[in-house]
Structures are given as C-alpha cells and as structure tokens.
Amino acid sequence: MTAVIDVHGLVKTFGDKRVVDDLSLRVGKGQIYGFLGPNGSGKTTTLRMLCGLLTPDAGSGTCLGFDIRRDSAEIKRRTGYMTQKFSLYEDLTIRENLDFVGRVYGLGRLRGRVDAALDRLGLAGRQKQLAGQLSGGWKQRLALAACILHEPDLLLLDEPTAGVDPKARRDFWDQIHTLAGDGLTVLVSTHYMDEAERCHEILYIAYGRLIARGTIAEVIATHDLATWSVEGPGLHLLSAELQKLPGVDTVAAFGSVLHVCGRDAELLEKSIAPYRARADLHWQRTSPSLEDIFIQLMAGLDNNGAPRKRATDESARP
Amino acid sequence: MRLFSFSRFLAILAKEFIQMRRDRLTFGMMMGVPLMQLLLFGYAINTDPKNLPAVAVVAENSNFTRSLLTAMEKTGYIRFVGAPVDEATSDLMLRRGEVQFAVHIPPAFAEDLVRGKTPALLVEADATDPVATGNAVSALQGLDASALIHDLKGPLAGLEKGAAPFEVRLHKRYNAEGITQYNIVPGLMGVVLTMTMVMMTSLAVTRERERGTMENLLAMPVQPAEVMLGKIIPYIAVGYVQVTIIVAAARYLFAVPLQGSLLLLSLAAIIFIAANLAVGFTFSTLSTNQLQAMQMSTFFFLPSLLLSGFMFPFRGMPVWAQVLGEALPLTHFLRVVRGILLKGNGWDDIWPNLWPILAFLAAASILALVRYRRTLD
Ligand SMILES: Nc1ncnc2c1ncn2[C@@H]1O[C@H](COP(=O)(O)OP(=O)(O)OP(=O)(O)O)[C@@H](O)[C@H]1O
Ligand SMILES: [Mg+2]
C-alpha cells in the first residue's frame, strides 16, 4: 500500500487553543477514508493543512509524495478540495464557475469536460443559472463537480453532503466509489453514520487528536463496548433513570429503541438487572453501532480533550 | 403587532453597538481619521502661497537690478532659486514647473531708469493655477520707487516721489486668461482615477475573503501575481474610459486648449492608473472586510485630494505637507497632466514627475505581493 497522505505530528494553534494536536495520518491509495469527529474537533483545519491552505505550526509529511510545507503548489494541482462552506462564485453561472475552475487548472478540452460534468450532475439544463440562486443541495453538487473537474489524485471533501437529499447522497457516494475504484484516494469528513459505514476506513478525531481508526469492524472490536437495546413504553423517563446507574456509560435513543452501553460488561449487567425483570421492557444484547462507540468516546473526554472522570461513578454514590 | 416596539428597537440598537465595537479597526478609523485629517488639513492648507520659486534673467547687472530683485523677495511672495540664468533656461524651468515666475530685467535698465524713460521689466508667470499666482502678481505689480530707495540718491532722489520710475509688465503664460477650469479639468482626471481605481481594487481581494470564495481560490494552483494582474487589468480598461471621457469633456465642454501629445498622456495615465490599482490591491490585502477597505481608500483619497495641489496651491503648504504631498502619486500626475495638456510638455519635461509615479507603483506592487497571503493563516 503506497501512502497518499503520510503526515506526522501535525499541530495547529489558534490563539492559545491547540486545534490540531500531534496528529499523524497515513492514508492508502484508492481508499475512501471517513473523517469523523464532533464539531470543532479540527477536521476542517486538518484538511486545510493537508492541501496547503494552512501552515502547520509543527509536524511534517507528504501528500501525494510532495512535502506539505514546501510543495503545496504541486499538491494543489493534484488535489480536489471541497470546502465546507460553498466557496464558488455566486454571481457566476454554473457553467462559468466550472469554466473558471477548468482554466485555472489549465485543462485541455475544457468544453467537453464541462459538458460532461454538467451532464453527470444533471445540471445541463440549468447551466445558465447563477450559482447563488441554487438550493443548498445543488450548490454542494456543483462544488463537487468543480473539485473533480481536473481529475485529481486525491479528494479532500469537507462535509460534502451536508444538506443533500438521500437520493443525491446515494448518487454521490456511488460516484465516490467509482472514482476510488479508478485509484482516486478520498478523505471525506462527515457527521453521517451511514456515510461512515460506506468508507473503507474511518478516522475519528476529537480535540485535534486521532483517537480511533480502522475499518468499522475494527473500531467496534477494539472498543469492546457492552451494549443492550431496550424497547418498551416510557423510554424517555427510563433513559434518565438508566443514565444514573453505575456501569452505564451512555444511553442513546435510536427511534423507539434505547441503546445502553458500558465498558464494564459485568457492572452494566448487574445494574440493569432490575429493569430487565420488568415485563413491559424488552431487553436484548446487541453489538454496538458506530455511533454508540463515538458517543462513548466523546463521553469519555471532557471539554479540553482530557479523559474525564466518569460522571456515572460519582452520581452512583448515594 | 405594534407598529413600533421600543424593545424591538432597543434590540437592534444594542446589536449595532456590539458589532460596531467588535470591528476595532473600523471603529478606530471612524474616530481617529477625522481628527487626524482635521489637524493635517487645518495646518496644511493655505490659499495665499508665499515664497514661490522664481528665477531671474538679468541682462545687466547693476545696483538697481540687485535692489530690485531684493525688493521683490521682500514682498514675501517670491524667492529666487539660484543665480540668474539665460532666457532658454528660464523658459525650460517655467515649462517644467520648477519655478513659478521668471523676472526679466532688460538691457540698459539702469540707464533708462536714470534718464527717466520708465524702463519695463517683464515678469513671466506660470498661470496654470490662477489661485497660486494671484496674490504674488499683485504684490509684484505694486512695486514702486521705494524698492530702489537706497539707490536713488543725489540727482535721482526726485524719482522717489513720483510714479514708479519703472514699469512691471506681466506676462501670464499657459493660462493667460486665468481660467480656473483649465487648471481644474485636467487635474480632475487624476482625482477621478485615484478615487475610483483605489476603491475598486481595494474591494477585490476583500470581497473574495468576505464571501468565502478566497478559500476555494487559494486551494487552486494560482500564483499571487496571477491573481493581482488578473484583478487589476480590467480596471485599467475602466480607467482608460474615464481618461477618454475627461479629455473629451476638457476639449469640447470646457474648451481647454490641449497643447501636448495625447499619446504621451495615455502613457502617463497607464502608469498612474497602475500605481493606484496597486495601492488598492495592497489595501485589499490589509483589510478584513469591505467596510475597512473603503475606509482605507478614503484615508488615501483625502490627502491625495487636499495635499496634491488639486484643491489648494501646492506651494502654499508648509514644508512637511509638501513632503507628504510629494509622496503621493496624484501630486506628480497632476503636474504631468497639466504639463502635457496646458504647457505642451514633452517626454523630457514630464520625466522628473513620471519616475516618482513609477517608483510608487513598484513599491506598492511589491508590498501588495508581500502582503498577499497564499494561505488562510
Ligand atoms: N481561523 C480561525 N481562528 C480561530 N479559531 C479557529 C479558526 N478556524 C478554526 N478555529 C477553531 O478551531 C477549532 C476546530 O475548527 P474546525 O473547523 O477544524 O472544526 P471541524 O472539526 O471542522 O468542525 P465542524 O464539524 O463543525 O465543521 C474550532 O474550535 C474553531 O473555533
Ligand atoms: Mg469543519
């Protein structure tokens, strides 16, 4: 596996806040990496450092074999970066935006490429519309089209599907998989668990630190989280009660089901025993979902990213 | 819903105050700039310029001539720069605007004076700016026998009493009728260009940053010089349209006599336009929002307007203000435009004022490129 992104010890500080803290990443060719983490965890900042938009305060490494500090021009030429906030020109039409991007990259056969991109997007009929007048989801699609126009080797996508409808999201992911099949490497940040599940590997960061990585199965396995699901009436009140029990780390509602998780399986089982005896509740041992793991990971860290003393331990005392 | 709710109004009011306070630079400029300008212009502006540079062309060196020149300096309005020169040199100096006056003392001045023939001495004035020369001209014309009081001795003592024993003949050059428009309209070209060019480009990068499109632009392989040139050149075209309109208006509406080469003018204009665009670009790399960019433009425009010699005679300002004025491209461009249009200046004549604009252009471009951030840091 050749590393497309290989960086070590990246640090970025804004003011006195370490937004990215000693982050190391290795990303292989032709793979789709899901970049996950809560709001403000440093995903956007990391992506910006990878494509030369921000200079790391410390750390070094390569992107597509080019040094991220010295060769950012080369990296930019071969990378497509889709910003979290729409950053094409709202006062240009769809076609003009794509033409502009194509010319900046010095693309040949520009007309054909733009036509193809418009067709793929289903925007051919609206090519004369101003980008500013597009709905949010369509803007996202346009932005994606713009960043793959120059056929990059690496795609850095920052929440590309925020606000995009399910059908378009599926199309989008199908497209990403096709591109990856041709050897394109994708690092995509997202808050959607179903999207995370469509990635080959996930990278989970919190407070600027990488705290979990691997395939979904690997992440779930390494975190060895005992999980029970419970169904029944009054889940809302039940949830609050369960939260206070020793051994219960997190309680999360998934529709009409509660997931009750704990790292200490025995303690958890002991705590929930009285509730399992209740006839109206239907308990079942399940495997944790990715989201359970993430909520668990987050619950274990305080606001500064340091491991938190578990709240449940304290409230368990009478 | 009530038509006017006091609490809703207060909510807006409070929000505006918070936002105003948060943008420190803008707030500072709103407070500091007027104060600074009040002081700057309060002390700098003077519509009665004194000590205007002059040169003497003396055909005959006598006690009389020396006394006369001294008396002219004593009016306080003129100051002779260097020793007397010949006709050709004085002409050149006037044309290039190095002096405002040339005083010609004819041959046999003393002799004619003694014989009571009332010799005439010729004062040539560069009258492109009628305001600048007006008072000096009156003062020179008011010279009388008292100027020669030390020399009118013995038999000549009688001359002291009567009418002036000599005549001061005035020759206003370049704008003989003293028409203010002749001076203002060409100058307006520089003013309009400064105002629009700086303002337009100062928004160029700022707008990208404010709208968030900068992030996308920077993520693509563009070089700073490409961005800068690409953003500047459209406005050079706009500037040219303005120049054309003003020249046409000068010619057909105000009947300003166009003496010099329009080709030379357009060359000078392109340099001046570029210099202003580079200033604007520098501002746009310095400001974080469009409001700040506009304020910086105003901050640059006002001194240009007031210290360049457009509104008030340049030579009337105190030395420190003249030094400031010399640092502004508009000052030099005004001399160039007026020189070309009113005095028929050629390349050699305008070069002394053209290179400062070029230097300014180079400095502003370098600053802009240095300040231009290739990253979002
Ligand atoms: N230019 C900046 N100046 C100061 N602080 C910044 C700047 N950019 C980002 N930050 C801070 O850095 C932290 C990480 O921001 P970042 O945008 O990387 O988070 P993120 O993981 O992308 O979050 P989200 O999921 O909400 O997009 C945040 O706390 C943010 O406030
Ligand atoms: Mg982000």
XYZ file of C-alpha atoms and ligand atoms in Angstrom:
727
model
C 0.000 0.000 0.000
C 1.542 3.332 -1.047
C 0.725 6.139 1.313
C -1.027 9.010 -0.409
C -1.110 11.062 2.742
C 1.634 10.491 5.252
C 1.923 13.164 7.911
C 3.327 13.149 11.417
C 2.827 15.256 14.473
C 0.720 17.980 12.871
C -0.043 20.811 15.254
C -2.127 23.899 14.643
C -2.788 26.509 17.269
C -5.241 29.395 17.028
C -4.540 31.857 19.795
C -3.771 29.627 22.745
C -6.032 26.846 21.560
C -4.467 23.717 20.127
C -6.957 22.895 17.472
C -4.943 20.080 15.940
C -2.709 18.353 18.388
C 0.047 15.983 17.327
C -1.971 14.384 14.571
C -0.445 11.658 12.413
C -2.197 10.142 9.423
C -1.401 7.509 6.842
C -3.813 7.116 4.014
C -3.538 4.494 1.297
C -4.198 4.804 -2.407
C -7.595 4.080 -3.841
C -9.274 4.028 -0.463
C -12.099 6.068 0.952
C -11.422 7.391 4.398
C -14.173 8.773 6.535
C -13.011 11.645 8.684
C -15.219 11.840 11.721
C -15.330 13.836 14.872
C -17.548 16.215 16.767
C -17.971 19.875 15.835
C -14.829 21.842 16.388
C -12.629 18.779 16.624
C -10.273 20.053 13.947
C -11.394 18.224 10.799
C -11.569 21.284 8.590
C -8.303 22.568 9.999
C -6.580 19.273 9.240
C -7.888 19.156 5.686
C -6.700 22.720 5.160
C -3.228 21.830 6.349
C -3.106 18.861 4.013
C -3.767 20.961 0.941
C -1.574 23.874 1.913
C -4.270 26.330 2.937
C -2.919 26.500 6.449
C 0.672 26.139 7.556
C 1.111 23.659 10.388
C 2.832 25.025 13.480
C 4.676 21.749 13.875
C 4.835 18.413 12.153
C 5.706 17.406 8.644
C 4.853 14.903 5.998
C 3.837 14.342 2.443
C 0.713 14.424 0.397
C 0.870 12.521 -2.923
C 4.613 12.322 -2.339
C 5.012 16.101 -2.047
C 6.114 17.879 1.065
C 3.113 19.624 2.620
C 5.193 22.651 3.571
C 7.334 23.163 0.505
C 5.388 21.775 -2.426
C 1.891 22.995 -1.744
C 1.594 24.216 -5.342
C 2.143 20.653 -6.625
C -0.274 19.283 -4.087
C -2.921 21.795 -5.078
C -2.579 20.838 -8.722
C -3.333 17.195 -7.993
C -5.864 17.579 -5.216
C -9.513 18.459 -5.240
C -10.604 20.226 -2.107
C -14.243 20.828 -1.450
C -14.765 23.423 1.215
C -17.316 23.048 3.959
C -18.887 26.385 3.121
C -19.839 26.953 -0.502
C -16.955 28.898 -1.981
C -17.611 29.153 -5.681
C -18.765 32.428 -7.156
C -22.416 33.097 -6.509
C -22.520 35.783 -9.161
C -21.272 33.469 -11.886
C -23.442 30.898 -13.587
C -22.904 27.195 -13.060
C -21.118 26.881 -16.346
C -18.984 29.982 -15.803
C -17.863 28.626 -12.455
C -16.810 25.330 -13.982
C -15.093 27.109 -16.870
C -13.192 29.245 -14.425
C -12.002 26.292 -12.374
C -11.033 24.412 -15.509
C -8.975 27.314 -16.808
C -7.185 27.801 -13.519
C -6.072 24.187 -13.702
C -5.141 24.710 -17.332
C -7.350 21.889 -18.574
C -7.461 20.966 -22.221
C -10.708 20.056 -23.978
C -12.409 22.268 -21.438
C -15.726 22.478 -23.224
C -16.109 18.728 -23.349
C -15.144 18.290 -19.741
C -17.548 20.911 -18.518
C -20.325 19.415 -20.634
C -19.593 16.013 -19.150
C -19.545 17.381 -15.619
C -22.859 19.170 -16.184
C -24.421 16.007 -17.564
C -23.168 13.884 -14.716
C -24.649 16.343 -12.264
C -27.898 16.665 -14.132
C -27.237 20.400 -14.333
C -27.016 20.666 -18.106
C -30.429 22.290 -18.331
C -29.580 24.860 -15.689
C -26.087 25.748 -16.721
C -27.008 29.399 -17.213
C -28.404 29.764 -13.722
C -26.421 31.812 -11.224
C -24.762 29.639 -8.624
C -26.079 31.911 -5.893
C -29.642 31.003 -6.811
C -29.149 27.269 -6.376
C -30.599 25.493 -3.378
C -28.155 24.266 -0.768
C -28.015 20.703 -2.025
C -27.440 21.759 -5.586
C -24.649 24.043 -4.530
C -22.978 21.067 -2.911
C -23.272 19.072 -6.120
C -21.835 21.913 -8.131
C -18.936 22.256 -5.709
C -18.217 18.565 -6.007
C -18.294 18.743 -9.773
C -15.860 21.650 -9.641
C -13.365 19.854 -7.465
C -13.234 16.681 -9.544
C -13.121 18.527 -12.858
C -9.346 18.378 -13.090
C -9.275 14.654 -12.324
C -7.284 14.888 -9.111
C -5.445 12.003 -7.462
C -6.661 12.974 -4.042
C -10.001 14.329 -2.954
C -10.394 16.162 0.313
C -14.086 16.642 0.918
C -15.325 18.643 3.865
C -18.867 17.575 4.679
C -19.781 17.302 1.029
C -23.271 16.008 1.632
C -24.449 18.369 4.326
C -27.949 19.354 3.326
C -28.119 16.978 0.390
C -31.195 14.779 -0.022
C -30.901 10.980 0.413
C -31.149 10.142 -3.261
C -28.467 12.643 -4.208
C -26.336 11.430 -1.342
C -26.535 7.902 -2.635
C -25.614 9.051 -6.145
C -22.769 10.988 -4.695
C -21.406 8.002 -2.792
C -21.773 5.752 -5.799
C -19.731 8.246 -7.718
C -17.079 8.406 -4.999
C -16.792 4.623 -5.069
C -16.418 4.614 -8.829
C -13.671 7.207 -8.602
C -11.924 5.286 -5.843
C -12.132 2.184 -7.994
C -10.079 4.065 -10.578
C -7.399 4.774 -7.998
C -8.548 8.082 -6.560
C -7.992 8.490 -2.842
C -10.699 10.191 -0.846
C -10.638 11.716 2.590
C -14.146 12.798 3.416
C -15.353 14.396 6.598
C -18.910 13.664 7.599
C -21.274 13.577 10.521
C -23.481 10.881 8.992
C -23.006 7.385 10.324
C -24.403 5.741 7.213
C -21.744 7.538 5.211
C -19.066 6.459 7.641
C -20.209 2.921 7.002
C -19.627 3.353 3.306
C -15.963 4.215 3.852
C -13.176 1.691 3.687
C -11.726 3.054 6.863
C -12.636 5.691 9.345
C -10.509 8.168 11.231
C -12.081 9.575 14.336
C -10.667 12.705 15.856
C -11.638 14.636 18.935
C -9.980 17.773 20.241
C -7.495 17.596 17.439
C -6.281 14.125 18.312
C -6.802 10.934 16.396
C -8.500 8.636 18.855
C -9.784 5.807 16.711
C -9.048 4.465 13.268
C -9.570 1.362 11.207
C -12.398 -0.412 9.452
C -15.728 -0.202 11.147
C -15.444 -3.758 12.396
C -12.021 -2.985 13.805
C -13.180 0.142 15.564
C -16.143 -1.648 17.068
C -13.987 -4.597 18.102
C -11.219 -2.561 19.717
C -13.642 -0.594 21.800
C -15.278 -3.678 23.247
C -18.415 -1.960 24.399
C -21.135 -3.959 26.066
C -24.436 -2.868 24.558
C -28.029 -3.614 25.319
C -31.042 -2.465 23.469
C -34.307 -1.905 25.219
C -37.784 -1.338 23.885
C -40.938 -0.501 25.685
C -43.120 2.329 26.995
C -41.801 5.451 28.709
C -38.326 5.255 27.251
C -37.799 8.896 27.860
C -38.060 8.567 31.620
C -36.267 5.262 31.565
C -33.333 6.808 29.806
C -32.848 9.358 32.560
C -33.005 6.622 35.205
C -30.596 4.319 33.425
C -28.083 7.107 32.941
C -27.584 7.310 36.694
C -26.734 3.652 37.148
C -23.146 2.578 37.795
C -21.598 0.889 34.796
C -23.844 2.710 32.337
C -21.660 4.990 30.250
C -24.104 6.171 27.678
C -27.761 5.842 26.905
C -28.860 6.871 23.456
C -32.220 6.718 21.761
C -32.484 5.265 18.275
C -36.075 5.730 17.243
C -38.110 3.592 19.591
C -35.068 1.755 20.926
C -32.601 2.767 23.612
C -29.005 1.689 23.402
C -27.422 1.268 26.806
C -23.665 0.910 26.702
C -20.908 0.367 29.195
C -17.279 -0.599 29.084
C -17.601 -2.795 32.118
C -19.949 -5.509 30.890
C -20.438 -7.161 34.300
C -21.224 -3.990 36.165
C -23.606 -2.962 33.403
C -25.424 -6.237 33.540
C -25.745 -6.055 37.316
C -27.102 -2.521 37.152
C -29.732 -3.186 34.598
C -30.851 -6.461 36.127
C -33.850 -4.929 37.973
C -35.031 -3.298 34.773
C -34.630 -6.484 32.806
C -37.064 -8.035 35.204
C -39.761 -5.598 34.176
C -42.271 -7.271 31.941
C -43.090 -4.232 29.864
C -39.480 -3.782 28.712
C -37.911 -5.880 26.058
C -34.155 -6.189 26.554
C -31.680 -7.597 24.110
C -27.900 -7.876 23.997
C -26.663 -6.370 20.737
C -23.430 -5.283 19.196
C -22.743 -1.561 19.446
C -23.202 0.652 16.455
C -20.520 3.026 15.303
C -22.487 5.839 16.801
C -22.508 4.138 20.202
C -18.758 3.975 20.021
C -18.452 7.635 19.123
C -20.828 8.803 21.782
C -18.912 6.671 24.196
C -15.612 8.153 23.008
C -16.938 11.647 23.418
C -18.422 10.956 26.810
C -15.017 9.833 27.957
C -13.411 13.160 27.242
C -14.025 16.461 28.945
C -14.177 19.758 27.151
C -10.432 20.063 26.993
C -9.997 16.644 25.492
C -8.608 15.109 28.649
C -10.045 11.780 29.782
C -12.956 12.570 32.035
C -13.617 11.088 35.399
C -16.767 9.183 34.704
C -19.811 11.110 35.786
C -21.685 7.885 36.390
C -19.218 6.886 39.118
C -19.993 9.947 41.130
C -23.719 10.005 40.742
C -23.797 6.349 41.685
C -22.852 7.230 45.241
C -25.896 7.870 47.399
C -48.188 43.541 16.257
C -47.474 47.079 17.311
C -46.090 49.363 14.650
C -43.162 50.417 16.741
C -41.987 48.390 19.656
C -39.471 50.029 21.882
C -37.919 46.746 22.945
C -37.500 45.571 19.367
C -35.888 48.866 18.551
C -33.585 48.502 21.549
C -32.633 45.022 20.407
C -31.462 46.359 17.066
C -29.712 49.266 18.722
C -27.816 47.015 21.121
C -26.796 44.667 18.337
C -25.450 47.525 16.246
C -23.376 48.794 19.139
C -21.918 45.363 19.753
C -20.999 44.953 16.105
C -19.526 48.411 15.923
C -17.349 47.780 18.941
C -16.189 44.426 17.679
C -14.692 45.745 14.465
C -11.924 47.633 16.194
C -10.126 48.810 13.091
C -13.240 50.340 11.590
C -14.144 51.934 14.864
C -10.660 53.325 15.290
C -10.722 54.751 11.814
C -14.081 56.372 12.410
C -12.679 58.101 15.469
C -9.073 58.739 14.539
C -9.224 59.613 10.889
C -11.399 62.717 11.101
C -9.296 64.033 13.957
C -6.074 63.406 12.101
C -7.418 64.972 8.981
C -8.681 67.963 10.860
C -5.185 68.627 12.138
C -3.490 67.724 8.894
C -5.566 69.886 6.667
C -6.169 72.599 9.203
C -2.483 73.312 9.295
C -1.569 72.402 5.746
C -3.988 74.431 3.719
C -3.168 77.959 2.746
C -4.643 79.711 -0.239
C -2.162 82.561 -0.080
C 1.080 80.881 -1.032
C 4.281 82.757 -0.275
C 7.881 82.155 -1.222
C 7.066 80.961 -4.703
C 10.162 79.921 -6.606
C 11.326 82.353 -9.241
C 14.272 82.807 -11.484
C 15.853 85.998 -12.779
C 17.123 86.701 -16.259
C 19.350 89.695 -15.927
C 20.724 91.393 -18.998
C 22.570 93.928 -16.958
C 23.993 93.631 -13.513
C 23.774 96.891 -11.630
C 22.950 98.164 -8.175
C 19.467 98.842 -9.400
C 18.817 95.343 -10.565
C 20.150 93.825 -7.364
C 17.991 96.138 -5.261
C 15.014 95.377 -7.393
C 15.399 91.621 -7.036
C 15.840 92.002 -3.306
C 12.732 94.161 -3.120
C 10.780 91.507 -4.989
C 11.876 88.866 -2.493
C 10.939 91.229 0.312
C 7.298 91.146 -0.745
C 7.458 87.656 0.691
C 5.750 86.193 -2.335
C 8.701 85.092 -4.387
C 12.077 83.572 -3.712
C 14.815 83.362 -6.287
C 16.215 79.904 -6.701
C 19.887 80.174 -7.552
C 21.721 82.757 -9.615
C 20.287 84.489 -12.679
C 20.084 82.309 -15.783
C 19.744 82.840 -19.521
C 16.492 83.044 -21.448
C 16.427 79.427 -22.620
C 16.977 78.050 -19.153
C 14.316 80.215 -17.613
C 11.906 79.072 -20.278
C 12.645 75.440 -19.540
C 12.316 75.987 -15.812
C 8.931 77.606 -16.268
C 7.759 74.868 -18.580
C 8.778 72.141 -16.198
C 7.174 73.936 -13.315
C 10.456 74.244 -11.452
C 9.732 77.924 -10.957
C 6.521 79.858 -10.861
C 7.966 83.148 -12.088
C 10.710 84.380 -14.353
C 11.766 88.003 -13.882
C 13.434 89.552 -16.906
C 15.445 92.705 -16.494
C 16.111 94.261 -19.870
C 19.448 95.602 -21.067
C 20.134 99.210 -20.266
C 17.629 99.101 -17.446
C 19.710 101.333 -15.199
C 20.460 103.775 -17.937
C 16.846 104.130 -18.960
C 15.876 104.478 -15.369
C 18.326 107.256 -14.791
C 17.111 109.037 -17.901
C 13.568 108.788 -16.662
C 12.477 106.617 -19.576
C 10.475 104.293 -17.285
C 12.003 101.001 -18.409
C 9.789 97.939 -18.310
C 10.722 94.777 -16.535
C 8.953 91.632 -17.573
C 7.522 89.157 -15.089
C 6.513 85.868 -16.665
C 4.156 83.827 -14.515
C 3.170 80.191 -14.824
C -0.533 80.858 -14.547
C -1.793 77.301 -14.917
C -3.113 77.656 -11.393
C -4.525 81.186 -11.184
C -5.082 80.839 -7.452
C -1.442 80.167 -6.757
C -0.110 83.183 -8.617
C -2.826 85.786 -7.993
C -1.536 87.458 -4.855
C 2.086 87.300 -5.884
C 1.267 89.025 -9.120
C -0.492 91.888 -7.340
C 2.389 92.289 -4.943
C 4.920 92.453 -7.761
C 2.860 94.949 -9.672
C 2.648 97.105 -6.591
C 6.400 97.630 -6.510
C 7.305 101.278 -6.684
C 10.222 103.587 -6.258
C 10.664 102.622 -2.639
C 12.186 99.418 -3.956
C 15.127 101.412 -5.092
C 15.238 103.804 -2.197
C 18.899 103.174 -1.436
C 19.963 103.675 -4.985
C 18.018 106.803 -5.741
C 20.457 109.302 -4.408
C 21.637 112.676 -5.464
C 20.111 113.771 -8.719
C 17.895 110.731 -8.811
C 16.296 111.477 -5.472
C 13.422 113.157 -7.236
C 12.321 109.907 -8.831
C 11.434 108.595 -5.429
C 8.426 110.769 -5.120
C 6.593 110.459 -8.395
C 5.093 107.454 -10.020
C 7.212 104.309 -10.144
C 10.266 105.009 -12.268
C 9.873 101.626 -13.931
C 7.037 99.536 -15.178
C 6.259 95.929 -14.223
C 4.864 94.127 -17.221
C 3.164 90.865 -16.544
C 3.041 88.007 -18.943
C 0.824 85.165 -17.820
C 1.785 82.026 -19.598
C -0.124 78.799 -20.252
C -3.411 80.127 -18.988
C -3.357 83.740 -19.912
C -6.948 84.498 -19.052
C -6.616 82.787 -15.707
C -9.474 80.402 -16.388
C -9.808 78.110 -13.400
C -11.312 75.302 -15.475
C -8.117 74.996 -17.477
C -6.388 74.000 -14.315
C -9.180 72.026 -12.667
C -10.414 69.882 -15.530
C -7.100 68.196 -16.374
C -6.460 67.819 -12.656
C -9.816 66.188 -12.264
C -8.572 63.322 -14.372
C -6.075 62.418 -11.676
C -8.599 62.858 -8.908
C -11.250 60.708 -10.559
C -8.743 57.997 -11.318
C -7.423 57.995 -7.759
C -10.871 57.749 -6.296
C -12.276 55.010 -8.477
C -9.174 52.907 -9.071
C -8.128 52.626 -5.451
C -11.634 51.941 -4.280
C -12.434 49.288 -6.869
C -9.345 47.202 -6.309
C -9.352 47.641 -2.562
C -12.533 45.587 -2.645
C -11.079 42.964 -4.957
C -9.448 40.575 -2.514
C -11.542 41.690 0.429
C -14.693 40.676 -1.377
C -13.296 37.204 -2.018
C -12.425 36.880 1.615
C -15.733 38.183 2.868
C -17.757 35.929 0.596
C -15.641 32.896 1.419
C -14.509 32.364 -2.153
C -10.920 33.006 -1.117
C -10.699 29.526 0.365
C -11.519 27.952 -2.955
C -9.246 30.298 -4.854
C -6.320 29.533 -2.574
C -6.944 25.813 -2.814
C -6.334 26.029 -6.536
C -2.892 26.389 -8.080
C -2.929 30.146 -8.689
C 0.049 32.393 -8.033
C -0.272 35.780 -6.303
C 0.963 37.672 -9.353
C -1.692 35.964 -11.472
C -4.416 36.988 -9.069
C -3.113 40.512 -8.800
C -2.712 41.107 -12.529
C -5.974 39.412 -13.322
C -7.816 41.607 -10.873
C -6.071 44.827 -11.872
C -6.218 44.753 -15.646
C -9.990 45.078 -16.079
C -9.805 48.313 -14.151
C -7.038 49.669 -16.340
C -9.569 49.486 -19.132
C -12.136 51.251 -16.951
C -9.534 53.891 -16.164
C -8.911 54.465 -19.834
C -12.555 55.053 -20.486
C -12.506 57.669 -17.744
C -9.427 59.344 -19.188
C -11.053 59.493 -22.594
C -14.237 60.988 -21.209
C -12.368 63.637 -19.282
C -10.131 64.609 -22.190
C -13.177 64.842 -24.440
C -15.005 66.927 -21.872
C -11.982 69.168 -21.419
C -11.820 69.718 -25.126
C -15.466 70.041 -26.065
C -17.231 71.226 -22.937
C -14.614 73.414 -21.304
C -12.587 74.330 -24.372
C -9.322 73.641 -22.595
C -6.529 74.109 -25.128
C -4.843 70.720 -25.486
C -1.236 71.575 -26.202
C 0.649 68.334 -25.775
C 0.664 64.817 -27.102
C -2.322 62.687 -26.180
C -0.197 59.616 -26.733
C 2.216 60.758 -24.076
C -0.737 61.473 -21.832
C -2.083 57.974 -22.237
C 1.308 56.516 -21.394
C 1.487 58.606 -18.241
C -2.094 57.674 -17.432
C -1.447 53.956 -17.641
C 1.397 54.231 -15.156
C -0.695 56.334 -12.845
C -3.681 54.014 -13.098
C -1.492 51.015 -12.353
C 0.020 52.776 -9.346
C -3.420 53.452 -7.910
C -4.572 49.926 -8.574
C -1.534 48.585 -6.768
C -2.387 50.775 -3.782
C -5.920 49.477 -3.830
C -4.702 45.913 -4.039
C -2.435 46.488 -1.054
C -5.394 47.829 0.920
C -7.418 44.814 -0.002
C -4.738 42.515 1.363
C -4.696 44.515 4.594
C -8.383 44.814 5.332
C -10.595 42.066 6.625
C -13.896 43.367 5.325
C -15.187 45.637 2.628
C -16.026 48.439 5.009
C -12.433 48.622 6.157
C -11.258 48.565 2.577
C -13.487 51.512 1.773
C -12.216 53.415 4.751
C -8.619 52.813 3.789
C -9.398 54.094 0.316
C -10.872 57.260 1.757
C -7.898 57.528 4.018
C -5.706 57.575 0.935
C -8.002 59.669 -1.204
C -8.466 62.654 1.079
C -4.787 63.565 1.425
C -4.422 62.990 -2.290
C -7.200 65.448 -2.922
C -6.026 68.076 -0.486
C -2.245 67.808 -0.464
C -1.571 67.163 -4.124
C -2.130 70.677 -5.330
C -5.517 69.889 -6.813
C -7.661 71.858 -4.399
C -5.080 74.213 -2.948
C -1.793 75.523 -4.290
C 0.923 73.001 -3.559
C 3.496 75.692 -2.909
C 1.310 77.314 -0.320
C 1.623 74.394 2.046
C 4.185 74.159 4.827
C 7.249 72.078 4.064
C 6.113 68.992 5.960
C 2.866 68.969 3.999
C 4.761 69.357 0.747
C 6.945 66.404 1.699
C 3.794 64.351 2.329
C 2.358 65.579 -0.928
C 5.466 64.599 -2.865
C 4.953 61.031 -1.654
C 1.535 60.829 -3.302
C 1.283 59.775 -6.930
C -1.514 62.236 -7.622
C 0.790 65.194 -6.920
C 3.121 64.081 -9.662
C 0.401 63.076 -12.030
C -1.267 66.485 -11.730
C 1.980 68.112 -12.791
C 2.294 65.679 -15.655
C -1.272 66.151 -16.948
C -1.202 69.903 -16.598
C 2.230 69.960 -18.126
C 1.178 67.946 -21.137
C -2.221 69.485 -21.702
C -1.582 73.108 -20.827
C 2.101 73.586 -21.436
C 2.710 71.127 -24.218
C 5.305 69.288 -22.158
C 7.243 66.509 -23.854
C 8.870 63.371 -22.521
C 11.911 65.150 -21.099
C 9.732 67.627 -19.263
C 7.491 65.108 -17.590
C 10.116 62.526 -16.713
C 11.043 64.237 -13.410
C 7.445 63.674 -12.320
C 6.943 60.359 -14.025
C 9.624 58.362 -12.304
C 8.221 59.055 -8.820
C 4.941 57.504 -10.002
C 6.851 54.519 -11.362
C 8.717 54.174 -8.086
C 5.439 54.363 -6.238
C 3.983 51.699 -8.496
C 6.938 49.408 -7.867
C 6.795 49.901 -4.114
C 3.039 49.355 -3.910
C 3.197 46.247 -6.085
C 5.947 44.719 -4.005
C 4.065 45.492 -0.827
C 0.888 44.012 -2.272
C 2.628 40.820 -3.314
C 4.380 40.501 0.018
C 1.150 41.085 1.906
C -0.864 38.724 -0.257
C -1.417 35.569 1.741
C -1.190 32.274 -0.029
C -2.772 30.620 2.977
C -5.660 31.306 5.315
C -3.359 31.699 8.355
N -9.310 30.970 11.744
C -9.565 30.534 12.987
N -9.275 31.313 14.030
C -9.513 30.889 15.279
N -10.020 29.693 15.596
C -10.332 28.870 14.599
C -10.117 29.240 13.233
N -10.502 28.229 12.442
C -10.938 27.270 13.280
N -10.841 27.642 14.570
C -11.203 26.831 15.738
O -10.601 25.594 15.563
C -11.425 24.573 16.072
C -11.540 23.487 15.038
O -12.242 24.000 13.941
P -12.550 23.101 12.667
O -13.273 23.979 11.731
O -11.306 22.465 12.207
O -13.527 22.030 13.255
P -14.351 20.905 12.483
O -13.929 19.602 13.045
O -14.240 21.082 11.040
O -15.816 21.246 12.983
P -17.211 21.070 12.207
O -17.596 19.650 12.295
O -18.125 21.926 12.991
O -17.015 21.538 10.822
C -12.730 25.227 16.438
O -12.756 25.335 17.838
C -12.678 26.570 15.825
O -13.296 27.502 16.642
Mg -15.474 21.638 9.589
